[in-house]
Short mmCIF file of C-alpha atoms and ligand atoms in Angstrom, two decimals:
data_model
loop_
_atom_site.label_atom_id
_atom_site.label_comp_id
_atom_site.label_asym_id
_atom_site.label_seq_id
_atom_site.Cartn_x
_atom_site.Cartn_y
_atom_site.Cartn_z
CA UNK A 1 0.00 0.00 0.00
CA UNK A 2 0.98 3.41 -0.72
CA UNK A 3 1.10 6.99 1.26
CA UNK A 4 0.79 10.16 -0.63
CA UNK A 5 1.84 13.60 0.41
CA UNK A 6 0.06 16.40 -0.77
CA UNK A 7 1.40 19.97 -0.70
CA UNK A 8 -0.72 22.10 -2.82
CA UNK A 9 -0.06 26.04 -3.71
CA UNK A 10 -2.24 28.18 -5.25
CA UNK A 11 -1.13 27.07 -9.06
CA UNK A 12 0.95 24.50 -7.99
CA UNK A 13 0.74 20.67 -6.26
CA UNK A 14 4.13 19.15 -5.08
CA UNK A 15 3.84 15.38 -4.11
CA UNK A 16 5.32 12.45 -2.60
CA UNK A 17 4.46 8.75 -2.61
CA UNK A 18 5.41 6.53 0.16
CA UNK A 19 5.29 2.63 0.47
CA UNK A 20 3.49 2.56 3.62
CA UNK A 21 5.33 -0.62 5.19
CA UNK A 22 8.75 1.48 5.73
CA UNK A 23 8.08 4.88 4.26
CA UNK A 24 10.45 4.49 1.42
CA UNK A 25 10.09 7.36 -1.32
CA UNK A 26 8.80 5.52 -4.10
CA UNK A 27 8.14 9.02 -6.44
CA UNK A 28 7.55 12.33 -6.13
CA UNK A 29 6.66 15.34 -8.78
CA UNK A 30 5.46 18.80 -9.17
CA UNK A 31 2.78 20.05 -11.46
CA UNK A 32 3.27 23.89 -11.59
CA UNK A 33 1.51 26.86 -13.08
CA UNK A 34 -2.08 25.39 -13.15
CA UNK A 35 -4.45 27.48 -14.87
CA UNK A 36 -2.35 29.28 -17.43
CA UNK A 37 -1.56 28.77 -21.16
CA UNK A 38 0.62 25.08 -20.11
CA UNK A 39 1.26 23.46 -16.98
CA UNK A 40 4.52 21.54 -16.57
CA UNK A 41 4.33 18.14 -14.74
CA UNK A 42 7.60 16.77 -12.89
CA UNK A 43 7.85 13.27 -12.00
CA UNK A 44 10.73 11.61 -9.88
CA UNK A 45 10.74 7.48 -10.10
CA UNK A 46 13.52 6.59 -7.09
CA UNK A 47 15.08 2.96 -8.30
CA UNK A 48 16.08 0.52 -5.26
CA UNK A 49 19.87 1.16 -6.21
CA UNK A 50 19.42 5.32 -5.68
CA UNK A 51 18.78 5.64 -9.51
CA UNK A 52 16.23 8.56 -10.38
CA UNK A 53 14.56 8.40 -12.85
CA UNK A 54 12.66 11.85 -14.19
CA UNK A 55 9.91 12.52 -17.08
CA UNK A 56 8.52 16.26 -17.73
CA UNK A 57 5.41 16.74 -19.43
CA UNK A 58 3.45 19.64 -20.24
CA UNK A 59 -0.21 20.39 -20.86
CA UNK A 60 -3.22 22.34 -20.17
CA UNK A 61 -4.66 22.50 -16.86
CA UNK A 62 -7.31 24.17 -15.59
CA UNK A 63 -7.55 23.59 -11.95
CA UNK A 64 -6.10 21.38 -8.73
CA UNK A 65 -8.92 18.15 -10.02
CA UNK A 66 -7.88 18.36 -13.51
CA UNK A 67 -4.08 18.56 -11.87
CA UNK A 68 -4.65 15.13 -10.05
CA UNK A 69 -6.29 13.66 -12.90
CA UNK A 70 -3.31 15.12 -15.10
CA UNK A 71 -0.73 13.67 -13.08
CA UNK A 72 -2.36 10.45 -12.96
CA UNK A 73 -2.49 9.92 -16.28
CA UNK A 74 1.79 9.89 -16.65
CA UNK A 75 2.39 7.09 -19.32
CA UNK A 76 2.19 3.50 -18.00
CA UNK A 77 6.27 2.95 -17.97
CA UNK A 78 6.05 5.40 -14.68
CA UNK A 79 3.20 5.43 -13.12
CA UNK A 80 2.42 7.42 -10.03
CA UNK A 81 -0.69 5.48 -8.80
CA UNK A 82 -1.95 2.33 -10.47
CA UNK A 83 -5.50 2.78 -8.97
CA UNK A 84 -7.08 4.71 -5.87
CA UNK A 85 -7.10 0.85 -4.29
CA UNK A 86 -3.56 0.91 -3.56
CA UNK A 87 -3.67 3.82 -1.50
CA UNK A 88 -3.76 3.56 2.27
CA UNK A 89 -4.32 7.44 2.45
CA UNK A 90 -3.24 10.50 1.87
CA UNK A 91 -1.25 13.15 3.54
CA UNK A 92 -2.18 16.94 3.10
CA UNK A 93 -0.05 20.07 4.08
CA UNK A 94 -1.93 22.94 5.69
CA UNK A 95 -0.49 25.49 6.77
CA UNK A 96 -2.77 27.44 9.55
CA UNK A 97 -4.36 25.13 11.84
CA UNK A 98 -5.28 28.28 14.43
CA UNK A 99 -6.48 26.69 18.06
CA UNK A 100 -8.50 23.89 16.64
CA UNK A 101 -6.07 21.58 15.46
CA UNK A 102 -3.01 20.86 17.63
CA UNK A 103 -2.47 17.10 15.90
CA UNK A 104 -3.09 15.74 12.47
CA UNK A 105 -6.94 15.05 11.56
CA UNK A 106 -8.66 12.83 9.52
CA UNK A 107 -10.62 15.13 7.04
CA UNK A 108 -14.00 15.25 6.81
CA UNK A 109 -16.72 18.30 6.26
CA UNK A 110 -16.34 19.61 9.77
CA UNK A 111 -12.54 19.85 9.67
CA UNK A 112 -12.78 21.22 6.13
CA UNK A 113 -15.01 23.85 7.32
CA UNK A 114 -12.30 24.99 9.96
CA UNK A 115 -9.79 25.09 7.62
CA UNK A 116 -12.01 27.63 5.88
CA UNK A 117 -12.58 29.47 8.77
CA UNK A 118 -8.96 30.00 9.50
CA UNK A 119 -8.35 31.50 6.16
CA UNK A 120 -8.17 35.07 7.59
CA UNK A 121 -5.30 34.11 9.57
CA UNK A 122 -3.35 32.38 6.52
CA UNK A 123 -5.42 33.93 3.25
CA UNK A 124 -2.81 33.04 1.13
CA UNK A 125 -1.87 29.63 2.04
CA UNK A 126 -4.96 27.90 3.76
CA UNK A 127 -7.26 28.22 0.09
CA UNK A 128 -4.82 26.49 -1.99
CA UNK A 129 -4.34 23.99 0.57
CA UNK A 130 -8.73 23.24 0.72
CA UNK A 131 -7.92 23.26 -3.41
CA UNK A 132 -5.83 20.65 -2.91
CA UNK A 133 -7.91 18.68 -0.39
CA UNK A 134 -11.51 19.35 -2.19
CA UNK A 135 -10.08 17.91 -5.43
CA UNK A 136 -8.16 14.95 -3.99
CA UNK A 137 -11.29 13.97 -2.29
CA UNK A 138 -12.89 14.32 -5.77
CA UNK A 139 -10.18 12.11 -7.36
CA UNK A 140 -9.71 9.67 -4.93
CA UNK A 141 -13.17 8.81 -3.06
CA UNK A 142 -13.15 6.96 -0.27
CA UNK A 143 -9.59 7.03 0.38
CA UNK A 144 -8.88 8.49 3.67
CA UNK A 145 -7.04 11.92 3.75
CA UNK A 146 -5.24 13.43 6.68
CA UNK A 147 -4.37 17.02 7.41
CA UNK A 148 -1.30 17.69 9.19
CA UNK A 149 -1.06 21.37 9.98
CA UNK A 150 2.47 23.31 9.96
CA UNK A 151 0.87 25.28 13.08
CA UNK A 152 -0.05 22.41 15.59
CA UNK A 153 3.64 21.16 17.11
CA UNK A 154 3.39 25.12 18.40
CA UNK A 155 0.46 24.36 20.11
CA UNK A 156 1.99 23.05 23.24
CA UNK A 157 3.12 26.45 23.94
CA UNK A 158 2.48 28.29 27.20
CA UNK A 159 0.06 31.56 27.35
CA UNK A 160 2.79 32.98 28.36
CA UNK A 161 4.42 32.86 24.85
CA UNK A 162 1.93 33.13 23.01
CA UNK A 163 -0.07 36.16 24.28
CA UNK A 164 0.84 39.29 22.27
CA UNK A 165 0.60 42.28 25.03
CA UNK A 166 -2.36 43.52 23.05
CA UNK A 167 -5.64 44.81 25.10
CA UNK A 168 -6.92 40.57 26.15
CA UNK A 169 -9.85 41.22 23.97
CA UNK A 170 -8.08 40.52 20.98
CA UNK A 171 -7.04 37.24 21.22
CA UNK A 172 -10.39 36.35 23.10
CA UNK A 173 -12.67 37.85 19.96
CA UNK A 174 -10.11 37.37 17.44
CA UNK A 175 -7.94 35.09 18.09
CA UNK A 176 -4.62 37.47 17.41
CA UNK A 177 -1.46 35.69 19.16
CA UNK A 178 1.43 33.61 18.05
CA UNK A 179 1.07 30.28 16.62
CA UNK A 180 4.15 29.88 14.93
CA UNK A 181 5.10 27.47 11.50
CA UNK A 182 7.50 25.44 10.17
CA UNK A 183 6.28 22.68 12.96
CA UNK A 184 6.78 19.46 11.05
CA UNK A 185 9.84 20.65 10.63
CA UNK A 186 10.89 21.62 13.84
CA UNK A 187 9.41 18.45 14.83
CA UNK A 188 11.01 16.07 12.68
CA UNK A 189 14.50 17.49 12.98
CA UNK A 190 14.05 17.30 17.46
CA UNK A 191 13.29 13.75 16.63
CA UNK A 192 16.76 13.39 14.73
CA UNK A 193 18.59 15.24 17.03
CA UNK A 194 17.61 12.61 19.78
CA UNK A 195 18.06 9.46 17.62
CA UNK A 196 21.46 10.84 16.85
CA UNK A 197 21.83 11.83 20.43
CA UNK A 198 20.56 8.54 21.59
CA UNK A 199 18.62 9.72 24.00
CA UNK A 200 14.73 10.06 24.41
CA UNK A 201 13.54 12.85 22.58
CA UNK A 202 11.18 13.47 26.44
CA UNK A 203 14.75 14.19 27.92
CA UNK A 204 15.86 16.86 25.67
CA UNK A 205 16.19 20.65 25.86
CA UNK A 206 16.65 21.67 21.88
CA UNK A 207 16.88 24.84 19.87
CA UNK A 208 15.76 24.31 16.78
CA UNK A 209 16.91 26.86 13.46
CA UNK A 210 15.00 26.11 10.09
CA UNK A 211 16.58 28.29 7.46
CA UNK A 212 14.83 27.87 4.03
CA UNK A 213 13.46 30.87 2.33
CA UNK A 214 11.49 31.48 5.24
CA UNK A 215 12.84 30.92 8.55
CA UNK A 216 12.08 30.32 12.45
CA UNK A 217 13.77 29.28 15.73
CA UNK A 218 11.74 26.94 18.21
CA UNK A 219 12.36 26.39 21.61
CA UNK A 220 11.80 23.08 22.60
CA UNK A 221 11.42 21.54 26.15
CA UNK A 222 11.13 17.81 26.56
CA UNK A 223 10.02 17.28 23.28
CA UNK A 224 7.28 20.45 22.89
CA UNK A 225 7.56 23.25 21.29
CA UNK A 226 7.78 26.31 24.53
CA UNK A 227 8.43 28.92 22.15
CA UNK A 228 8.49 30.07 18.59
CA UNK A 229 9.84 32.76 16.35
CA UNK A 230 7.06 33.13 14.08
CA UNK A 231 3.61 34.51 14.86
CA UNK A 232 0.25 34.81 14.26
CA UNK A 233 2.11 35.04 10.57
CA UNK A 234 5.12 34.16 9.44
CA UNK A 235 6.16 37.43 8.99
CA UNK A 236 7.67 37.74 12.26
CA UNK A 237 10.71 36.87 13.60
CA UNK A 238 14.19 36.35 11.78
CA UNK A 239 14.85 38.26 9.27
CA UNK A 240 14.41 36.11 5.76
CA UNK A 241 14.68 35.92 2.12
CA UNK A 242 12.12 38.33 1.58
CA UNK A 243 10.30 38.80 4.79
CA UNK A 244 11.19 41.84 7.20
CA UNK A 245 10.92 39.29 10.37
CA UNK A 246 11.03 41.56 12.98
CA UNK A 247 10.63 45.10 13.38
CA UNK A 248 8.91 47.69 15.13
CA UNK A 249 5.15 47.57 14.86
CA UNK A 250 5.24 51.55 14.26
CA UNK A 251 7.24 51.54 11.31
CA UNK A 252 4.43 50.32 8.77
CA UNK A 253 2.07 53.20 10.21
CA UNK A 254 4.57 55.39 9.62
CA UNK A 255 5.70 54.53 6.14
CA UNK A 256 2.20 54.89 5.28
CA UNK A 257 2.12 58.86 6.57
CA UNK A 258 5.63 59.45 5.15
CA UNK A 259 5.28 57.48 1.87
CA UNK A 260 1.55 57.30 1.20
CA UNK A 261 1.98 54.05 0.06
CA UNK A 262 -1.25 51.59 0.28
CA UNK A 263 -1.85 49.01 3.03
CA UNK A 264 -1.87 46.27 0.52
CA UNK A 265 2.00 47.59 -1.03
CA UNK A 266 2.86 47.82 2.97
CA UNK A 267 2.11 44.26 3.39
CA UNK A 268 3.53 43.23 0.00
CA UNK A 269 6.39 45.31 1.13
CA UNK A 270 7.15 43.51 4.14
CA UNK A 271 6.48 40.18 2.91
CA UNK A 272 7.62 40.24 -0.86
CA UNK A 273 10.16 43.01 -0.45
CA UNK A 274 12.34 43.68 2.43
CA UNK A 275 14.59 41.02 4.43
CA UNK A 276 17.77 39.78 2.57
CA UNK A 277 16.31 41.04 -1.05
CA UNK A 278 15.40 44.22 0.68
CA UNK A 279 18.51 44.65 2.18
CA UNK A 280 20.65 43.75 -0.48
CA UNK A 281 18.75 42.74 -3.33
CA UNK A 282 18.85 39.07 -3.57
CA UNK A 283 17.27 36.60 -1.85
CA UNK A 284 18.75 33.43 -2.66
CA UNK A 285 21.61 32.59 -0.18
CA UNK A 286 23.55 30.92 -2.19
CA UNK A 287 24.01 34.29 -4.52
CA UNK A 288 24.50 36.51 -1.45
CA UNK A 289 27.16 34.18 -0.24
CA UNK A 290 28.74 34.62 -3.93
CA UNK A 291 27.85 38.34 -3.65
CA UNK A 292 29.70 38.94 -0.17
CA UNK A 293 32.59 37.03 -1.99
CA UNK A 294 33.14 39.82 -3.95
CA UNK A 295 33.25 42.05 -1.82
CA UNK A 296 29.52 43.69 -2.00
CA UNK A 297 29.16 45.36 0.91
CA UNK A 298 25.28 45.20 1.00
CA UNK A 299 25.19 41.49 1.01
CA UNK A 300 28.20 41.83 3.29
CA UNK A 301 25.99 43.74 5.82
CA UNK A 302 22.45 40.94 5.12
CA UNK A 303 24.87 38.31 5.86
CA UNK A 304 26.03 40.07 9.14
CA UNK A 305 22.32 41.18 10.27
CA UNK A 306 20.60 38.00 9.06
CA UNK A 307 23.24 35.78 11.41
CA UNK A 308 22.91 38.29 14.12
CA UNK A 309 19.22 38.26 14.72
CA UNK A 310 19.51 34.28 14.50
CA UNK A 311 22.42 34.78 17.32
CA UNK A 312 19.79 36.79 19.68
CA UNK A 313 17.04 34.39 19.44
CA UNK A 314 19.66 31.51 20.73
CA UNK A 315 20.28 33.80 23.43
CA UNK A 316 16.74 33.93 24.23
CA UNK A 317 15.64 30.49 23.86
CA UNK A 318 19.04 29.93 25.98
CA UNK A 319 17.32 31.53 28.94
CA UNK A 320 13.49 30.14 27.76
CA UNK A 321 15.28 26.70 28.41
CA UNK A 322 17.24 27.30 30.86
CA UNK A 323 19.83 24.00 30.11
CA UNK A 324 20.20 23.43 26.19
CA UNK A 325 21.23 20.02 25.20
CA UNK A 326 21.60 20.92 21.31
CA UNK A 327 21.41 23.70 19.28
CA UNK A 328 20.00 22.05 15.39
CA UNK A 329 20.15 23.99 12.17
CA UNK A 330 17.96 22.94 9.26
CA UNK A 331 16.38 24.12 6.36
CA UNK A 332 18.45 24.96 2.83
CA UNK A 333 20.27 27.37 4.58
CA UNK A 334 21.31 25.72 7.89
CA UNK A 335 21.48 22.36 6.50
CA UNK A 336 24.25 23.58 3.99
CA UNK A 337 26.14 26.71 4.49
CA UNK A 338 28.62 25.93 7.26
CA UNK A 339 29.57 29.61 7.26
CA UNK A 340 26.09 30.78 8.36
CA UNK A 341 26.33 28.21 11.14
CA UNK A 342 29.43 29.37 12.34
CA UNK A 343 28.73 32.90 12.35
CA UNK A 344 25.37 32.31 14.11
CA UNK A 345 27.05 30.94 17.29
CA UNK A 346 30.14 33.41 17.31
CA UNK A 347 30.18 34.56 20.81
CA UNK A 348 28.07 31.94 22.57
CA UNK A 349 30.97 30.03 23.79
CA UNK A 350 29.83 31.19 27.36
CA UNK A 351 27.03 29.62 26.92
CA UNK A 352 28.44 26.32 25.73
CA UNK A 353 27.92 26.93 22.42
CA UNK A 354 30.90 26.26 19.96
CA UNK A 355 31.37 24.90 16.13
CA UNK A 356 34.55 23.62 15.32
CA UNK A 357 35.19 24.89 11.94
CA UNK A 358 36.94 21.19 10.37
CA UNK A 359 33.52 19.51 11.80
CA UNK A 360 31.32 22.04 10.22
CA UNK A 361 32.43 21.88 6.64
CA UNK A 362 32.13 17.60 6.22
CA UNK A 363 30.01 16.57 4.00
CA UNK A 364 27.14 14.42 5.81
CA UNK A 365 24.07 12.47 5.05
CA UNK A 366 21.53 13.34 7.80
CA UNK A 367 22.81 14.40 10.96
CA UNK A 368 26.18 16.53 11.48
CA UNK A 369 27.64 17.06 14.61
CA UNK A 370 29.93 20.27 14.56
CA UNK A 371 31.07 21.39 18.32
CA UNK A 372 34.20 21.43 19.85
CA UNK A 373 35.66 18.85 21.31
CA UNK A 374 34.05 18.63 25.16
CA UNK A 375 31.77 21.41 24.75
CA UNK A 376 28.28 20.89 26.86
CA UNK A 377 26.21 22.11 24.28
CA UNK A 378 25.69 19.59 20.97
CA UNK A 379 25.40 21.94 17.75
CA UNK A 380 24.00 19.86 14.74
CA UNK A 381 23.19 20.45 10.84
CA UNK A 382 20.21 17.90 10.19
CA UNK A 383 18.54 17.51 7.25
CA UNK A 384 14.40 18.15 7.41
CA UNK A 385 12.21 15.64 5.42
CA UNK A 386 8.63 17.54 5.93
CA UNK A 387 7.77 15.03 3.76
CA UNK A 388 8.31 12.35 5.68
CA UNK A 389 6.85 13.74 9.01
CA UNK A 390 3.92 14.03 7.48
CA UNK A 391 3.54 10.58 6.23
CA UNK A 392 4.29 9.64 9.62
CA UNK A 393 1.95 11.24 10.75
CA UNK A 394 -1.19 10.54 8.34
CA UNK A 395 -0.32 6.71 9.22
CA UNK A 396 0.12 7.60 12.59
CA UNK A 397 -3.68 9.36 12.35
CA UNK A 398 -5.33 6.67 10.36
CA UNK A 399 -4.48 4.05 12.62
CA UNK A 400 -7.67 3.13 14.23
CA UNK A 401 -6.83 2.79 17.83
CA UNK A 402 -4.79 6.12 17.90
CA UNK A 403 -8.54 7.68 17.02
CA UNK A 404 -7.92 10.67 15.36
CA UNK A 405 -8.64 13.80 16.99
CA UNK A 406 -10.79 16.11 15.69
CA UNK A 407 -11.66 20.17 16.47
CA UNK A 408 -10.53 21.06 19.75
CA UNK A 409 -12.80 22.72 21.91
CA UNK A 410 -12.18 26.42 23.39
CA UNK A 411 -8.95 28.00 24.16
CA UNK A 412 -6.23 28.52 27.33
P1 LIG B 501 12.10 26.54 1.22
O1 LIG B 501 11.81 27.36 2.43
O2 LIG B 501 11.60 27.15 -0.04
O3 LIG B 501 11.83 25.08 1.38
P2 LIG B 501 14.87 25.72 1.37
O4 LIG B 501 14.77 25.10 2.70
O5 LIG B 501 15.10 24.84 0.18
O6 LIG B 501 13.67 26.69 1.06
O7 LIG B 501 16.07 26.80 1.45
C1 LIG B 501 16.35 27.63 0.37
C2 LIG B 501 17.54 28.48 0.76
O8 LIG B 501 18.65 27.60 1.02
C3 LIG B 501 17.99 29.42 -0.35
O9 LIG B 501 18.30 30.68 0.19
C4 LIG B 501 19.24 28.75 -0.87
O10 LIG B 501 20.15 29.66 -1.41
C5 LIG B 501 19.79 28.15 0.40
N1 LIG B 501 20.79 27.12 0.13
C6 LIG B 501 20.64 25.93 -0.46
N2 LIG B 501 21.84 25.30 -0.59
C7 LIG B 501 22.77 26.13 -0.07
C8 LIG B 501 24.18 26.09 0.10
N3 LIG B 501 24.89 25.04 -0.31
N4 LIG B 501 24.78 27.16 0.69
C9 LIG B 501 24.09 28.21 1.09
N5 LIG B 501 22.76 28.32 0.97
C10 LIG B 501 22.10 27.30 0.39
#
C-alpha cells in the first residue's frame, strides 16, 4: 500500500508517494503553473539502487482536479498510482491550523469547514491547501485523507508565549497571538537530534533553526515546542529571504504617513520586499554568499544582520530553556552553508555553544555534529524531510486505535 503527500499552492501541487510498510520514497513530482496557457508536470521514479529516474510533461490545466487527474495519467512505464485501491491514504499540508487543530486530523466536512474558517489568519496559504484537499477527495473517493497542519507542534506552547501584550480582547474575539510554523519541521528534525543523540527525545532541551526561504527558531522543552519565532504570521521573527521578520510595529504606520503608500503595497512590502532582497537585493543565499565574496558590501551587511538576529534568538531560547542540550540547524540554509552556522554561534561560547570549523564543513548524510571537542552544548546540521513527518503522521492518524482527533474545543 501506498502513502501520498500532498502539498498544494495556489497554481501549484508538489507530491510524494510513500510505500506505507517502511516509508520508502517511491516518487515524487510537481505540477506547476495550473491554470495558465501550459502546466509543466515533474515526476521523480527513485530505483532501489538510488537511480532517479525523471519525465517532464506539459499540458493544459485548468484547476487542482484536472491537476490530479493530469498527473495520474503519466504514461504506464512510470506510473504514479496504479489505482485509488492501492492507497492507504493520503497526507495533506496545511499550513494554519489556528487553536482547533493541535495534531493531524482525519478530514471530513467539519474539519474542512475549519480550515475555511482560519483562512483570515493564513489567506494566502490555507485556500490552496482546501484546493488541494476538495479535489483529492474528488479524485480519490473513499480514500482516507489526513491534514497535518504546519501550526499544531506550536500548540503546546504556554500563554505565556503566546499572548501578544495587546488589550486581552483581541485574542479572546479574534484570536490574534502567536502560533508559529515550520512545525513538522521543527518536529522532525528534534526527533533526529535525539536518535542521533541517543537519548529520548522526552529528555531533551533543543533549539531548533530552520533556514529555508522562510525561517524560524523553536524552543523546545522535553520534546514540545515552549516557544516560537514566528507569529500569528510568518512574517515575524528572523529576518528572511524576503520577509522583514522583525521590526517595530510603528514603522508600517509610519511609512504609510511618510510614503503614502497603500496598506496592501505595505504588506507586500514587508512580505515580498524587504529582508535579505530588501537589504541587499537578492534573496537566494547561495548568490548573497557569492555576492559577499566579492566584496559587496550590501550582502556583506544581510549576511552580518541576518546571522545576528539568529544569534539573539539563541540567546533567548538559551534563557526560555534554561539548560540546552543541542542547538540544530535545518532548512536549505542551515542544512548547507557551514559559514552561516558558524557565524550564528560566534560569541556563545559562554554559553556552551561552539562549532569547530573542520567539523562544520564535512560533507554528511543526515545528521552533522559540529562542536568542539568537550563542549556541553551539541550543535548539529540535520537535514528536514517535511515530507516524511507528514507521512508519519497521516499513518500515525489513520491508525484506528490512535482515534484521530478532531476540532478542539475552546482556548487557554
Ligand atoms: P524553502 O523554504 O523554499 O523550502 P529551502 O529550505 O530549500 O527553502 O532553502 C532555500 C535556501 O537555502 C535558499 O536561500 C538557498 O540559497 C539556500 N541554500 C541551499 N543550498 C545552499 C548552500 N549550499 N549554501 C548556502 N545556501 C544554500
Amino acid at each position: 500500500m501506498k502513502v501520498v503527500v500532498i502539498n498544494s499552492g495556489s497554481s501549484s501541487v508538489k507530491y510524494e508517494v510513500f510505500e506505507s510498510s517502511d516509508l520508502s520514497v517511491l516518487s515524487s513530482g510537481s505540477l506547476e503553473r495550473i491554470g495558465e496557457s501550459e502546466s509543466q508536470h515533474t515526476h521523480r521514479i527513485y530505483g532501489p539502487s538510488g537511480t532517479v529516474n525523471e519525465t517532464v510533461r506539459r499540458g493544459r490545466v485548468d484547476n487542482h482536479e484536472e491537476g490530479f487527474r493530469f498527473i495520474l495519467s503519466t504514461p504506464v512505464d512510470s506510473p504514479v498510482i496504479k489505482s485509488s485501491e492501492e492507497l492507504l491514504g493520503i497526507g495533506h499540508r496545511v499550513v494554519h491550523g489556528g487553536e482547533a487543530f493541535r495534531e493531524p486530523v482525519l478530514i471530513d466536512e467539519k474539519v474542512i469547514e475549519t480550515i475555511r474558517e482560519l483562512i483570515p489568519l493564513a489567506p494566502l496559504h490555507n485556500p490552496a491547501n482546501l484546493l488541494g484537499i476538495e479535489a483529492a477527495r474528488r479524485v480519490f473517493p473513499g480514500v482516507p485523507q489526513v491534514a497535518v497542519f504546519d501550526t499544531a507542534f506550536h500548540q503546546a506552547m504556554p500563554p505565556h508565549a503566546f499572548i501578544y501584550a495587546l488589550p486581552y480582547s483581541f485574542y479572546a474575539l479574534h484570536r490574534v497571538r502567536r502560533y508559529g510554523f515550520h512545525g513538522t519541521s521543527h518536529l522532525w528534525v528534534a526527533k533526529k537530534a535525539a536518535a542521533h543523540l541517543e537519548k529520548p527525545l522526552t529528555s531533551l532541551n533543543l533549539i531548533t533553526l530552520h533556514l529555508g526561504n522562510g525561517a524560524s527558531a523553536a524552543a523546545v522543552r522535553e520534546g514540545r515546542s515552549v516557544d516560537t519565532s514566528m507569529g500569528m504570521t510568518p512574517l515575524e521573527g528572523f529576518v528572511m529571504g524576503t520577509r522583514s521578520g522583525d521590526l517595530d510595529p510603528a514603522v508600517p504606520f509610519y511609512l504609510r504617513r511618510a510614503t503614502g503608500m497603500p496598506e496592501g503595497d505595505l504588506e507586500a512590502l514587508l512580505n515580498k520586499g524587504s529582508g535579505l532582497k530588501g537589504i541587499c537585493g537578492a534573496n537566494d543565499m547561495r548568490e548573497i554568499l557569492q555576492m559577499v565574496s566579492r566584496g559587496e558590501p550590501l550582502a556583506q551587511l544581510a549576511l552580518e544582520l541576518y546571522c545576528y538576529r539568529i544569534k539573539k534568538y539563541i540567546g533567548a531560547y538559551f534563557a526560555v530553556l534554561g539548560r540546552v542540550d543541542a542547538v540544530v540547524f535545518t532548512g536549505g540554509i542551515g542544512e548547507n552553508a557551514a559559514l552561516i552556522r558558524k557565524q550564528c554561534c560566534q560569541g556563545l561560547e559562554a554559553l556552551g555553544i561552539t562549532v569547530d570549523d573542520t567539523k562544520n564543513e564535512k560533507a554528511y548524510e543526515e545528521v552533522l555534529e559540529i562542536q568542539r571537542d568537550g563542549a556541553p552544548v551539541k550543535v548539529l546540521a540535520a537535514r528536514t524531510n517535511e515530507e516524511r513527518e507528514i507521512a508519519e503522521q497521516t499513518l500515525a492518524a489513520l491508525l484506528p486505535c490512535s482515534g484521530p482527533r478532531r476540532v478542539r474545543e475552546g482556548a487557554p
